[in-house]
C-alpha positions as YAML, in Angstrom:
chain: A
units: angstrom
residues:
- id: 1
  name: MET
  ca: [61.44, 226.88, 160.84]
- id: 2
  name: SER
  ca: [63.34, 230.17, 160.92]
- id: 3
  name: ALA
  ca: [61.64, 233.58, 161.20]
- id: 4
  name: LYS
  ca: [62.84, 234.39, 157.67]
- id: 5
  name: SER
  ca: [60.87, 231.49, 156.18]
- id: 6
  name: LEU
  ca: [57.59, 232.55, 157.83]
- id: 7
  name: PRO
  ca: [55.04, 234.71, 155.97]
- id: 8
  name: PRO
  ca: [55.08, 238.49, 156.57]
- id: 9
  name: LEU
  ca: [53.44, 239.48, 159.85]
- id: 10
  name: HIS
  ca: [49.99, 241.02, 159.37]
- id: 11
  name: ILE
  ca: [48.74, 242.92, 162.46]
- id: 12
  name: ASP
  ca: [45.02, 243.65, 162.91]
- id: 13
  name: TYR
  ca: [45.65, 246.92, 164.77]
- id: 14
  name: GLN
  ca: [46.77, 250.38, 163.66]
- id: 15
  name: GLY
  ca: [47.17, 252.36, 166.91]
- id: 16
  name: GLU
  ca: [50.14, 253.07, 169.14]
- id: 17
  name: ARG
  ca: [49.25, 251.02, 172.23]
- id: 18
  name: LEU
  ca: [50.36, 247.66, 170.90]
- id: 19
  name: ALA
  ca: [52.12, 245.52, 173.52]
- id: 20
  name: GLY
  ca: [54.66, 242.84, 172.73]
- id: 21
  name: VAL
  ca: [54.59, 239.99, 175.25]
- id: 22
  name: ASP
  ca: [57.13, 237.22, 175.85]
- id: 23
  name: GLU
  ca: [58.40, 234.95, 178.60]
- id: 24
  name: VAL
  ca: [61.64, 233.34, 179.74]
- id: 25
  name: GLY
  ca: [62.10, 230.33, 181.96]
- id: 26
  name: ARG
  ca: [59.77, 227.53, 180.88]
- id: 27
  name: GLY
  ca: [62.57, 224.97, 180.74]
- id: 28
  name: PRO
  ca: [64.63, 225.55, 183.91]
- id: 29
  name: LEU
  ca: [64.27, 223.35, 186.98]
- id: 30
  name: VAL
  ca: [64.46, 226.25, 189.41]
- id: 31
  name: GLY
  ca: [63.04, 229.73, 189.95]
- id: 32
  name: ALA
  ca: [60.15, 231.73, 188.56]
- id: 33
  name: VAL
  ca: [58.89, 231.89, 185.00]
- id: 34
  name: VAL
  ca: [59.30, 235.57, 184.05]
- id: 35
  name: ALA
  ca: [57.19, 237.47, 181.51]
- id: 36
  name: ALA
  ca: [57.40, 241.00, 180.16]
- id: 37
  name: ALA
  ca: [55.07, 243.26, 178.22]
- id: 38
  name: VAL
  ca: [56.35, 246.31, 176.33]
- id: 39
  name: ILE
  ca: [54.63, 249.14, 174.43]
- id: 40
  name: LEU
  ca: [57.30, 250.80, 172.31]
- id: 41
  name: ASP
  ca: [57.20, 254.52, 171.54]
- id: 42
  name: PRO
  ca: [57.18, 255.06, 167.73]
- id: 43
  name: ALA
  ca: [58.75, 258.50, 168.34]
- id: 44
  name: ARG
  ca: [61.73, 256.97, 170.17]
- id: 45
  name: PRO
  ca: [62.87, 253.93, 168.17]
- id: 46
  name: ILE
  ca: [65.46, 251.53, 169.58]
- id: 47
  name: GLU
  ca: [68.11, 250.09, 167.28]
- id: 48
  name: GLY
  ca: [69.07, 246.42, 167.39]
- id: 49
  name: LEU
  ca: [66.02, 244.82, 168.99]
- id: 50
  name: ASN
  ca: [66.09, 241.09, 168.33]
- id: 51
  name: ASP
  ca: [65.35, 237.74, 169.94]
- id: 52
  name: SER
  ca: [67.15, 237.91, 173.33]
- id: 53
  name: LYS
  ca: [68.74, 234.49, 172.74]
- id: 54
  name: THR
  ca: [70.71, 235.85, 169.75]
- id: 55
  name: LEU
  ca: [72.26, 238.71, 171.76]
- id: 56
  name: THR
  ca: [75.25, 238.73, 174.11]
- id: 57
  name: ALA
  ca: [74.56, 239.32, 177.80]
- id: 58
  name: ARG
  ca: [76.24, 242.74, 177.59]
- id: 59
  name: ARG
  ca: [74.11, 243.77, 174.57]
- id: 60
  name: ARG
  ca: [70.92, 242.54, 176.29]
- id: 61
  name: GLU
  ca: [71.72, 244.60, 179.39]
- id: 62
  name: ALA
  ca: [72.40, 247.73, 177.32]
- id: 63
  name: LEU
  ca: [69.11, 247.25, 175.44]
- id: 64
  name: ASP
  ca: [67.27, 246.54, 178.71]
- id: 65
  name: THR
  ca: [68.31, 250.01, 179.96]
- id: 66
  name: GLU
  ca: [67.30, 251.61, 176.66]
- id: 67
  name: ILE
  ca: [63.89, 249.88, 176.59]
- id: 68
  name: ARG
  ca: [63.14, 250.99, 180.16]
- id: 69
  name: ASP
  ca: [64.14, 254.54, 179.23]
- id: 70
  name: ARG
  ca: [62.33, 254.85, 175.88]
- id: 71
  name: ALA
  ca: [59.26, 252.59, 175.95]
- id: 72
  name: LEU
  ca: [55.80, 254.11, 176.40]
- id: 73
  name: ALA
  ca: [55.16, 251.40, 179.00]
- id: 74
  name: PHE
  ca: [56.73, 248.18, 180.24]
- id: 75
  name: CYS
  ca: [56.14, 245.66, 182.99]
- id: 76
  name: VAL
  ca: [58.05, 242.58, 184.12]
- id: 77
  name: ALA
  ca: [56.09, 240.00, 186.12]
- id: 78
  name: GLU
  ca: [56.44, 236.38, 187.15]
- id: 79
  name: ALA
  ca: [54.83, 233.20, 188.41]
- id: 80
  name: SER
  ca: [56.65, 231.59, 191.33]
- id: 81
  name: PRO
  ca: [58.04, 228.03, 191.46]
- id: 82
  name: LEU
  ca: [55.11, 227.21, 193.77]
- id: 83
  name: GLU
  ca: [52.65, 228.45, 191.14]
- id: 84
  name: VAL
  ca: [54.50, 226.48, 188.45]
- id: 85
  name: ASP
  ca: [54.05, 223.33, 190.57]
- id: 86
  name: ARG
  ca: [50.42, 224.08, 191.38]
- id: 87
  name: LEU
  ca: [49.24, 225.14, 187.91]
- id: 88
  name: ASN
  ca: [51.81, 223.43, 185.59]
- id: 89
  name: ILE
  ca: [54.33, 225.37, 183.52]
- id: 90
  name: TYR
  ca: [51.93, 226.14, 180.66]
- id: 91
  name: HIS
  ca: [49.31, 227.81, 182.88]
- id: 92
  name: ALA
  ca: [51.94, 229.49, 185.08]
- id: 93
  name: THR
  ca: [53.53, 231.03, 181.97]
- id: 94
  name: HIS
  ca: [50.19, 232.50, 180.93]
- id: 95
  name: LEU
  ca: [49.60, 233.78, 184.47]
- id: 96
  name: ALA
  ca: [52.95, 235.61, 184.39]
- id: 97
  name: MET
  ca: [52.04, 237.07, 180.98]
- id: 98
  name: ARG
  ca: [48.64, 238.30, 182.21]
- id: 99
  name: ARG
  ca: [50.32, 239.93, 185.22]
- id: 100
  name: ALA
  ca: [52.80, 241.72, 182.92]
- id: 101
  name: ILE
  ca: [49.99, 242.94, 180.63]
- id: 102
  name: ASP
  ca: [47.94, 244.15, 183.63]
- id: 103
  name: GLY
  ca: [50.96, 246.08, 184.94]
- id: 104
  name: LEU
  ca: [51.24, 248.32, 181.86]
- id: 105
  name: ALA
  ca: [50.48, 252.02, 182.29]
- id: 106
  name: PRO
  ca: [49.17, 253.33, 179.98]
- id: 107
  name: GLU
  ca: [47.42, 250.05, 179.34]
- id: 108
  name: ALA
  ca: [47.67, 248.22, 176.04]
- id: 109
  name: GLU
  ca: [44.90, 248.09, 173.43]
- id: 110
  name: TYR
  ca: [46.24, 245.13, 171.45]
- id: 111
  name: LEU
  ca: [48.61, 242.24, 172.23]
- id: 112
  name: LEU
  ca: [51.26, 240.51, 170.16]
- id: 113
  name: VAL
  ca: [52.26, 237.40, 172.07]
- id: 114
  name: ASP
  ca: [55.25, 235.23, 171.25]
- id: 115
  name: GLY
  ca: [54.26, 231.63, 170.52]
- id: 116
  name: ASN
  ca: [51.11, 229.99, 169.20]
- id: 117
  name: ARG
  ca: [48.62, 230.76, 172.00]
- id: 118
  name: LEU
  ca: [47.21, 233.87, 173.65]
- id: 119
  name: PRO
  ca: [47.39, 233.90, 177.47]
- id: 120
  name: GLY
  ca: [43.64, 234.22, 178.06]
- id: 121
  name: HIS
  ca: [43.57, 237.99, 178.59]
- id: 122
  name: HIS
  ca: [40.48, 240.15, 177.92]
- id: 123
  name: LEU
  ca: [42.41, 242.38, 175.48]
- id: 124
  name: PRO
  ca: [42.33, 241.51, 171.76]
- id: 125
  name: GLY
  ca: [45.54, 240.26, 170.20]
- id: 126
  name: GLN
  ca: [47.25, 237.60, 168.18]
- id: 127
  name: PRO
  ca: [49.91, 234.96, 168.86]
- id: 128
  name: VAL
  ca: [53.06, 235.25, 166.72]
- id: 129
  name: VAL
  ca: [55.24, 232.20, 166.12]
- id: 130
  name: LYS
  ca: [58.94, 233.19, 166.39]
- id: 131
  name: GLY
  ca: [57.59, 236.61, 167.39]
- id: 132
  name: ASP
  ca: [60.77, 237.74, 169.16]
- id: 133
  name: ALA
  ca: [62.54, 237.68, 165.78]
- id: 134
  name: ARG
  ca: [59.59, 239.15, 163.84]
- id: 135
  name: HIS
  ca: [58.41, 242.18, 165.82]
- id: 136
  name: PRO
  ca: [60.45, 244.71, 167.85]
- id: 137
  name: ALA
  ca: [57.91, 244.97, 170.71]
- id: 138
  name: ILE
  ca: [58.06, 241.20, 171.29]
- id: 139
  name: ALA
  ca: [61.86, 241.30, 171.03]
- id: 140
  name: ALA
  ca: [61.91, 244.07, 173.65]
- id: 141
  name: ALA
  ca: [59.72, 241.96, 175.96]
- id: 142
  name: SER
  ca: [62.01, 238.95, 175.48]
- id: 143
  name: ILE
  ca: [65.04, 241.09, 176.44]
- id: 144
  name: LEU
  ca: [63.45, 242.50, 179.62]
- id: 145
  name: ALA
  ca: [62.29, 239.04, 180.72]
- id: 146
  name: LYS
  ca: [65.66, 237.41, 180.02]
- id: 147
  name: VAL
  ca: [67.70, 240.10, 181.80]
- id: 148
  name: ALA
  ca: [65.37, 239.97, 184.83]
- id: 149
  name: ARG
  ca: [65.44, 236.18, 185.10]
- id: 150
  name: ASP
  ca: [69.21, 235.94, 184.57]
- id: 151
  name: ALA
  ca: [69.67, 238.46, 187.40]
- id: 152
  name: GLN
  ca: [67.51, 236.26, 189.65]
- id: 153
  name: MET
  ca: [69.75, 233.27, 188.83]
- id: 154
  name: VAL
  ca: [72.94, 235.24, 189.58]
- id: 155
  name: ASN
  ca: [71.36, 236.24, 192.90]
- id: 156
  name: LEU
  ca: [70.41, 232.62, 193.67]
- id: 157
  name: ASP
  ca: [73.96, 231.56, 192.77]
- id: 158
  name: ALA
  ca: [75.35, 234.02, 195.34]
- id: 159
  name: ARG
  ca: [73.05, 232.58, 198.03]
- id: 160
  name: HIS
  ca: [73.65, 228.94, 197.06]
- id: 161
  name: PRO
  ca: [77.08, 228.50, 195.47]
- id: 162
  name: GLY
  ca: [77.74, 224.99, 194.26]
- id: 163
  name: TYR
  ca: [74.80, 224.62, 191.89]
- id: 164
  name: GLY
  ca: [76.23, 226.80, 189.10]
- id: 165
  name: PHE
  ca: [73.09, 228.90, 188.61]
- id: 166
  name: ALA
  ca: [75.04, 231.91, 187.28]
- id: 167
  name: ARG
  ca: [76.33, 229.72, 184.45]
- id: 168
  name: HIS
  ca: [73.40, 227.48, 183.44]
- id: 169
  name: LYS
  ca: [70.59, 229.80, 184.65]
- id: 170
  name: GLY
  ca: [68.66, 226.87, 186.10]
- id: 171
  name: TYR
  ca: [68.41, 224.78, 182.93]
- id: 172
  name: PRO
  ca: [68.90, 221.00, 183.33]
- id: 173
  name: THR
  ca: [72.56, 220.87, 182.28]
- id: 174
  name: LYS
  ca: [74.90, 218.05, 183.38]
- id: 175
  name: GLU
  ca: [76.39, 220.42, 185.97]
- id: 176
  name: HIS
  ca: [72.97, 221.29, 187.40]
- id: 177
  name: LEU
  ca: [71.77, 217.67, 187.51]
- id: 178
  name: ALA
  ca: [74.99, 216.56, 189.24]
- id: 179
  name: ALA
  ca: [74.64, 219.37, 191.82]
- id: 180
  name: LEU
  ca: [71.01, 218.44, 192.40]
- id: 181
  name: GLU
  ca: [72.08, 214.87, 193.11]
- id: 182
  name: ARG
  ca: [74.96, 215.94, 195.34]
- id: 183
  name: LEU
  ca: [73.35, 218.82, 197.27]
- id: 184
  name: GLY
  ca: [69.63, 218.09, 196.96]
- id: 185
  name: PRO
  ca: [66.80, 220.40, 195.87]
- id: 186
  name: LEU
  ca: [66.40, 223.95, 197.20]
- id: 187
  name: PRO
  ca: [63.04, 225.53, 198.11]
- id: 188
  name: GLU
  ca: [63.32, 227.43, 194.79]
- id: 189
  name: HIS
  ca: [63.41, 224.20, 192.76]
- id: 190
  name: ARG
  ca: [60.25, 223.22, 190.87]
- id: 191
  name: ARG
  ca: [59.02, 220.09, 192.61]
- id: 192
  name: SER
  ca: [56.84, 218.93, 189.70]
- id: 193
  name: PHE
  ca: [59.78, 218.78, 187.25]
- id: 194
  name: ALA
  ca: [61.02, 215.19, 186.80]
- id: 195
  name: PRO
  ca: [64.71, 215.55, 187.84]
- id: 196
  name: VAL
  ca: [63.72, 217.44, 191.02]
- id: 197
  name: LYS
  ca: [60.86, 215.05, 191.80]
- id: 198
  name: LYS
  ca: [63.28, 212.14, 191.41]
- id: 199
  name: GLN
  ca: [65.63, 213.62, 194.05]
- id: 200
  name: LEU
  ca: [62.75, 214.38, 196.41]
- id: 201
  name: ASP
  ca: [61.52, 210.80, 196.10]
- id: 202
  name: LEU
  ca: [64.95, 209.61, 197.27]
- id: 203
  name: LEU
  ca: [64.83, 211.71, 200.46]
...
């Protein structure tokens, strides 16, 4: 279902401290799951906010700078691979989201969260399916989270060349799975994810 085919978004909040919340990194086999929360400033609009996956890396990075400069508040937070393994990816994602929301200053009054569930925060809010394509604050959060996580993967690639992290960003591509088999898991790999667990069982 595309964002265009969904009904218009009705928001039960009229104020200015509305935070968009999104995450990146549920599917990769390695690294943290990264979440961001953004309160946009209505007086300083940002052109071109959209789902981070539809933008080029260069455009995302330019928007990342603009969001950090113009937003009323933003916070990027994460849950570590260890927390992903301990809690499972679903709960770790919500933990990262709650950390991002708690890091906002000024704090939010209402949350718009990408997806179909709220992350169990005390603030009121609503989940928004395909939210990163339907509301600019969620799009802004998706951009900050994606740029931050991609930078972590480029950094990991520099420390551990051979896995191809800068290219596949930790997702289970053929290249990544072959490297995992050849070189074995790193401490940053998520031990509870099947392809990593399989390699660990062989050790």
